[in-house]
mmCIF file with all atom_site columns, C-alpha atoms in Angstrom:
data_model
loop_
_atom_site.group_PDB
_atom_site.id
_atom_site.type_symbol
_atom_site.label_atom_id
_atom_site.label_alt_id
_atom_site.label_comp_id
_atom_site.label_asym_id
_atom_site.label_entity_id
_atom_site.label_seq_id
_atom_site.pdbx_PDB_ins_code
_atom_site.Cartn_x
_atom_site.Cartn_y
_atom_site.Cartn_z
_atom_site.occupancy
_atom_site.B_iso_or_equiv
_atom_site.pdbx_formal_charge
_atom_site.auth_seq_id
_atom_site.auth_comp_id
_atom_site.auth_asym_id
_atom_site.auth_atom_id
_atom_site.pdbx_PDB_model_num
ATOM 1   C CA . UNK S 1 1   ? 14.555  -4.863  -32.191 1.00 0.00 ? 1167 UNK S CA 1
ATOM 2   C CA . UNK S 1 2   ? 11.919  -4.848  -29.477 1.00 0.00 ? 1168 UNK S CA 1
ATOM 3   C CA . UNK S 1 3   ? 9.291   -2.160  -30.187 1.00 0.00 ? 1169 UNK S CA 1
ATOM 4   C CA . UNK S 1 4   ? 6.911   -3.124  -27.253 1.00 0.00 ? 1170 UNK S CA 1
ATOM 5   C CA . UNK S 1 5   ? 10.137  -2.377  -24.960 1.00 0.00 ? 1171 UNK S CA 1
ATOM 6   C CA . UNK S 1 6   ? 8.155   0.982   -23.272 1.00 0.00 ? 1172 UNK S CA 1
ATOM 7   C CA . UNK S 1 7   ? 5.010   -0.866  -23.245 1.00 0.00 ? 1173 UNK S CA 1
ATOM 8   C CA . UNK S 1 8   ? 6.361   -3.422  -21.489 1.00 0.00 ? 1174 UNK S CA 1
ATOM 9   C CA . UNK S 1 9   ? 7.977   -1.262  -18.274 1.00 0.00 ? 1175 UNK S CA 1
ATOM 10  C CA . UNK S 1 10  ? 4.354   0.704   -18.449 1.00 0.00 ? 1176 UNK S CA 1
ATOM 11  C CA . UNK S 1 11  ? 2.503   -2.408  -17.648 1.00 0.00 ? 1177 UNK S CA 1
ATOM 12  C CA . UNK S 1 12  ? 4.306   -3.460  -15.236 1.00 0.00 ? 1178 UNK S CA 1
ATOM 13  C CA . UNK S 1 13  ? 4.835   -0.254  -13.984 1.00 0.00 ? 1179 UNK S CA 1
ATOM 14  C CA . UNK S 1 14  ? 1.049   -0.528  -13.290 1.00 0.00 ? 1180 UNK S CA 1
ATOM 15  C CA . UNK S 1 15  ? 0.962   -3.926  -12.216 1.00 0.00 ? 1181 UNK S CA 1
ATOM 16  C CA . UNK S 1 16  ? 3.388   -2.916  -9.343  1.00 0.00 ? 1182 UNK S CA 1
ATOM 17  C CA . UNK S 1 17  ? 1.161   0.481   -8.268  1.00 0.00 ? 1183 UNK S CA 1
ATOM 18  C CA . UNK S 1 18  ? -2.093  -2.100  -8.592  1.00 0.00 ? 1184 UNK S CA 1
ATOM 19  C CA . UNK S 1 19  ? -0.319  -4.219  -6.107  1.00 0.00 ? 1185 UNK S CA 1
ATOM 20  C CA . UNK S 1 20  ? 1.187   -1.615  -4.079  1.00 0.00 ? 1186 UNK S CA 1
ATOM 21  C CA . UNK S 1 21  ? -2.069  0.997   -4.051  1.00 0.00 ? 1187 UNK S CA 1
ATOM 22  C CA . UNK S 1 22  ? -4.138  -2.122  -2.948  1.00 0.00 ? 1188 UNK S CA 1
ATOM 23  C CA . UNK S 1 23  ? -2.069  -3.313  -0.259  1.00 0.00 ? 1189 UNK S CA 1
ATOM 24  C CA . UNK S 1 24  ? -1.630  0.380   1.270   1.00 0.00 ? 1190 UNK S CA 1
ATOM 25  C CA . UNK S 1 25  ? -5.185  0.464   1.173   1.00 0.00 ? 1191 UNK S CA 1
ATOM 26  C CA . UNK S 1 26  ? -5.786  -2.721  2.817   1.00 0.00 ? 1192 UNK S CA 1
ATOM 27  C CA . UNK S 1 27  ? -3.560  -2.177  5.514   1.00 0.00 ? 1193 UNK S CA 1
ATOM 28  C CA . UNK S 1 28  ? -4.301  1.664   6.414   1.00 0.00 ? 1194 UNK S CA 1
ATOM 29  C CA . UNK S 1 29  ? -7.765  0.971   6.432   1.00 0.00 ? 1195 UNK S CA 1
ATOM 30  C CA . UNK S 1 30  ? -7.106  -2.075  9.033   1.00 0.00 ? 1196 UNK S CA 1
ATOM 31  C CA . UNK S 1 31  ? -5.116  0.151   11.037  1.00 0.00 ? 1197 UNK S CA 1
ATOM 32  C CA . UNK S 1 32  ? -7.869  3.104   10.796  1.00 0.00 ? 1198 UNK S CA 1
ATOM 33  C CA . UNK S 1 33  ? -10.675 0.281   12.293  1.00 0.00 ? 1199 UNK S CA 1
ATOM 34  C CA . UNK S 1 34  ? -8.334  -0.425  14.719  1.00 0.00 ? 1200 UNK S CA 1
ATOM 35  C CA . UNK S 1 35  ? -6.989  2.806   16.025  1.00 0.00 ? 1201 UNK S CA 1
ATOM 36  C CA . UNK S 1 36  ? -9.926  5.120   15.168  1.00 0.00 ? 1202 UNK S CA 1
ATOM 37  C CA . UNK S 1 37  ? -12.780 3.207   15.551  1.00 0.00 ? 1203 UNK S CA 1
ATOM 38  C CA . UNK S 1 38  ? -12.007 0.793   18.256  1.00 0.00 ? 1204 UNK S CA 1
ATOM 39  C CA . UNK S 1 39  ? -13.548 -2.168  15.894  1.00 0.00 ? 1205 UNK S CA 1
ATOM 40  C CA . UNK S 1 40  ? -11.741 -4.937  16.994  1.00 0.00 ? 1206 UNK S CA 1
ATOM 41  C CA . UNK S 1 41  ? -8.017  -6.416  18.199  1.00 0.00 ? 1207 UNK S CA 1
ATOM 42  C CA . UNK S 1 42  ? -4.623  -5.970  15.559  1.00 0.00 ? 1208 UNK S CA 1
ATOM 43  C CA . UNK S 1 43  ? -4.670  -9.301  14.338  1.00 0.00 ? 1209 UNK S CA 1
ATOM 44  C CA . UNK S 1 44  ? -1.321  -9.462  12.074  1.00 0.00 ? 1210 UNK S CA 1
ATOM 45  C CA . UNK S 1 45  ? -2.233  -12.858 10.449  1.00 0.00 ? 1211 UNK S CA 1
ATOM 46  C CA . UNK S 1 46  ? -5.769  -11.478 9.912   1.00 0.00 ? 1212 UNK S CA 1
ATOM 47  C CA . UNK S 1 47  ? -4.164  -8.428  8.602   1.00 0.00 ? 1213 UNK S CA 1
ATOM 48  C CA . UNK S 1 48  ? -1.661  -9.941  6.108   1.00 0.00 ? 1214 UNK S CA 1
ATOM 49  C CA . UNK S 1 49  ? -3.815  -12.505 5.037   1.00 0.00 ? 1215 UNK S CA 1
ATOM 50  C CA . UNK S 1 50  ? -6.252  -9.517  3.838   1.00 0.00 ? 1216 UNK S CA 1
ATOM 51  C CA . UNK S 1 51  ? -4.057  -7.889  2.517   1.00 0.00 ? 1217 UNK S CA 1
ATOM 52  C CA . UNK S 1 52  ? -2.915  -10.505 0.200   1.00 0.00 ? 1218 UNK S CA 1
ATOM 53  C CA . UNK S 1 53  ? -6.188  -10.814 -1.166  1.00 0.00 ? 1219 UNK S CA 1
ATOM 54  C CA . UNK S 1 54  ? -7.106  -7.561  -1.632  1.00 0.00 ? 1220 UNK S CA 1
ATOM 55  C CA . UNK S 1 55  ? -3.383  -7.239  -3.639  1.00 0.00 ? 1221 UNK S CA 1
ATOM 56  C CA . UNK S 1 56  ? -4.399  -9.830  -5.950  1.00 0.00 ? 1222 UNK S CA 1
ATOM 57  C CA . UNK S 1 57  ? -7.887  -9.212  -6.525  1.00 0.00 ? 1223 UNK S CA 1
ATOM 58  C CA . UNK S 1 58  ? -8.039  -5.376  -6.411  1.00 0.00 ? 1224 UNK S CA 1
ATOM 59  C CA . UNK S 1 59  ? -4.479  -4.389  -7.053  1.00 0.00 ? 1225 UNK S CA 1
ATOM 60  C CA . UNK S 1 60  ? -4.781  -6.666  -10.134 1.00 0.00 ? 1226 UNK S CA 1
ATOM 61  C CA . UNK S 1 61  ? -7.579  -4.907  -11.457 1.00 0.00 ? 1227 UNK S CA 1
ATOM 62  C CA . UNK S 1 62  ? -6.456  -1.309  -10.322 1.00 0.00 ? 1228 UNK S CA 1
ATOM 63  C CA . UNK S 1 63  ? -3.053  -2.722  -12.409 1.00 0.00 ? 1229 UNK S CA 1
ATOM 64  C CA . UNK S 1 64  ? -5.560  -2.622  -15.526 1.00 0.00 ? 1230 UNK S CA 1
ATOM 65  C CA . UNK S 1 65  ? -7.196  0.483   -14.412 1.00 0.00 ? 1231 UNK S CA 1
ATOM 66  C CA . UNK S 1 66  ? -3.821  2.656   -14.184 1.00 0.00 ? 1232 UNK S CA 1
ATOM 67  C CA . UNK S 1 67  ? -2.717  1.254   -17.294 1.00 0.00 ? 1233 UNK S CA 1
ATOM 68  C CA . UNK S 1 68  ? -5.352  2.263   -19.567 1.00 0.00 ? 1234 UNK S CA 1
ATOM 69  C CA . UNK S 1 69  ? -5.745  5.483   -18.249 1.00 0.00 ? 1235 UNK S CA 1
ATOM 70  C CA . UNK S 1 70  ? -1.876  5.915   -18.340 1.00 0.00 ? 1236 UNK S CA 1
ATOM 71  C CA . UNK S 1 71  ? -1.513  5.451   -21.932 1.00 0.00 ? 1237 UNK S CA 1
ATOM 72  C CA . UNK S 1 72  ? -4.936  6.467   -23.562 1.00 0.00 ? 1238 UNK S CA 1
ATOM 73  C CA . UNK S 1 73  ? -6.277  8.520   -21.191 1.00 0.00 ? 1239 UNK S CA 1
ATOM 74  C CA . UNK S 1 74  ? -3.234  11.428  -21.341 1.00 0.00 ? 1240 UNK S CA 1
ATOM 75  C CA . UNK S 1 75  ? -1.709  11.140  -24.373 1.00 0.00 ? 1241 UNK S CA 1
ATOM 76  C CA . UNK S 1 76  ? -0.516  14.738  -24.602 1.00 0.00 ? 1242 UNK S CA 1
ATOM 77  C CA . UNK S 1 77  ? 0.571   14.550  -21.314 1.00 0.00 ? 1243 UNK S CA 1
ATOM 78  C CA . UNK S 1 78  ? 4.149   16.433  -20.210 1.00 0.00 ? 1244 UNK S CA 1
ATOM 79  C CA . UNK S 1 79  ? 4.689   13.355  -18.313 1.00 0.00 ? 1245 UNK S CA 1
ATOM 80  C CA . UNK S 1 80  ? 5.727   9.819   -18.720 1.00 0.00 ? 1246 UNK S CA 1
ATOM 81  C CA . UNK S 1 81  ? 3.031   7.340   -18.320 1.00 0.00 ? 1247 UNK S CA 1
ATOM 82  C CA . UNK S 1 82  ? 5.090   5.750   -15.593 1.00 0.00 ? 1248 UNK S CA 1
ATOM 83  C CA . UNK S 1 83  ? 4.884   9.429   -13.447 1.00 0.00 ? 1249 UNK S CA 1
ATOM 84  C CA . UNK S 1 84  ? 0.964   9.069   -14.266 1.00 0.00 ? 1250 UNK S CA 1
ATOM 85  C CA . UNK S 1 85  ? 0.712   5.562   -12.584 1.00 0.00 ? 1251 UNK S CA 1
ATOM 86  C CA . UNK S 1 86  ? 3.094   6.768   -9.466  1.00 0.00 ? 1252 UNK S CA 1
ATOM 87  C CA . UNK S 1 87  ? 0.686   9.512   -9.033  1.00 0.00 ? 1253 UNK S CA 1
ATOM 88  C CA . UNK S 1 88  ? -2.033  7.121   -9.254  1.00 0.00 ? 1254 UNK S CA 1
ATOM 89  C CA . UNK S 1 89  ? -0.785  4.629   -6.946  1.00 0.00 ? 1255 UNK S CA 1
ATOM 90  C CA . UNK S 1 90  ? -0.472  7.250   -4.071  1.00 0.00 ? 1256 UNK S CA 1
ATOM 91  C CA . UNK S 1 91  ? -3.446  9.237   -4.630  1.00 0.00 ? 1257 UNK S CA 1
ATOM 92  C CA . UNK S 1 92  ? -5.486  5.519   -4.234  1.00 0.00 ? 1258 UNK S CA 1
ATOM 93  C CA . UNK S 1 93  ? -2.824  4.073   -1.943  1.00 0.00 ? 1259 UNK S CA 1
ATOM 94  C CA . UNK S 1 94  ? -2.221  6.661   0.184   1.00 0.00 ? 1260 UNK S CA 1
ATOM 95  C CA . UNK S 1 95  ? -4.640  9.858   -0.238  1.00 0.00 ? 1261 UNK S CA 1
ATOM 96  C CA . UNK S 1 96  ? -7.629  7.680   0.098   1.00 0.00 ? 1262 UNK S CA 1
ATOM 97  C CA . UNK S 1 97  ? -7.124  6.280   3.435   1.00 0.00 ? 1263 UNK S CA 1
ATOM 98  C CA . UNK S 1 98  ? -5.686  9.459   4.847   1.00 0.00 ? 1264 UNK S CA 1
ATOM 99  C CA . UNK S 1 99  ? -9.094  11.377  3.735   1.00 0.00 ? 1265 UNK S CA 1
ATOM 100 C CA . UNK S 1 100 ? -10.895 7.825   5.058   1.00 0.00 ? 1266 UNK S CA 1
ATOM 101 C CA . UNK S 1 101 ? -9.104  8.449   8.079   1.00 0.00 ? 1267 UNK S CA 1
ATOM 102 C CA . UNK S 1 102 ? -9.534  12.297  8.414   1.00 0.00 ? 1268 UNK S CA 1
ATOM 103 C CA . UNK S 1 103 ? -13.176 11.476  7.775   1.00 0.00 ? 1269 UNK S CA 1
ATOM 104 C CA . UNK S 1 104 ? -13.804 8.878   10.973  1.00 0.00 ? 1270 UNK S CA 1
ATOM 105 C CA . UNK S 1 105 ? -12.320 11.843  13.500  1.00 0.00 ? 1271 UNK S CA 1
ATOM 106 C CA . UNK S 1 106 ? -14.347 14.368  12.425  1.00 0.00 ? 1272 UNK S CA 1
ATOM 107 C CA . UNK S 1 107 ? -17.469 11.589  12.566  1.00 0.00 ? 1273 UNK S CA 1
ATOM 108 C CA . UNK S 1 108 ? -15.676 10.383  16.247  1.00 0.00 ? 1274 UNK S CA 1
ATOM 109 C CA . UNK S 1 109 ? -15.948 13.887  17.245  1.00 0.00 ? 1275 UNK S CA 1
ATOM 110 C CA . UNK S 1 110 ? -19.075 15.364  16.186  1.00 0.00 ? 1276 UNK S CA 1
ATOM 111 C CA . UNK S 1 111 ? -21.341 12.447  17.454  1.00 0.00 ? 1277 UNK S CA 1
ATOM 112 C CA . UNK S 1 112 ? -19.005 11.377  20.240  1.00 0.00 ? 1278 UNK S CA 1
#
């Protein structure tokens, strides 16, 4: 009999949209300094090699951050704490660079 079964598939539920939500972020954002802001050259090693770190520091601790608020922060919810972490992983993977990146044209064409 294995009662932490469910707990076990939430955590790593989150550790998986940590990793994933980090490195989404990481890479977008590269891509947005590239391609909106004319920072610098696409460096792919630079790129990957950033992205690495930012999925084990940051996607490790978002990992932490999703689970928590997963299981204790909505216990009545109509959802499974799994949905709650997919939701969480693109909201912060996905919906924060896109509003990053929505954010640097409207800058680019104000003041440009």
């Amino acid at each position: 009999m294995d009662i932490f079964a469910s707990s076990n598939h939430i955590a790593q539920a989150a550790i998986a949209g940590g990793i994933i939500s980090a490195g989404l972020n990481s890479v977008i954002g590269d891509y947005v300094n590239r391609s909106i802001r004319q920072a610098r050259e696409f460096d792919f090693k630079v790129v990957l090699v950033k992205t690495l770190v930012s999925c084990l520091t940051l996607g490790l601790l978002l990992s932490v951050i999703f689970y928590v608020s997963a299981v204790y922060a909505y216990p009545n919810a109509s959802i499974t704490p799994v949905q709650i972490i997919a939701l969480f992983t693109l909201c912060f993977g996905v919906g924060y660079p896109i509003l990053d990146m929505l954010i640097a044209t409207i800058r680019n064409k104000i003041f440009a």
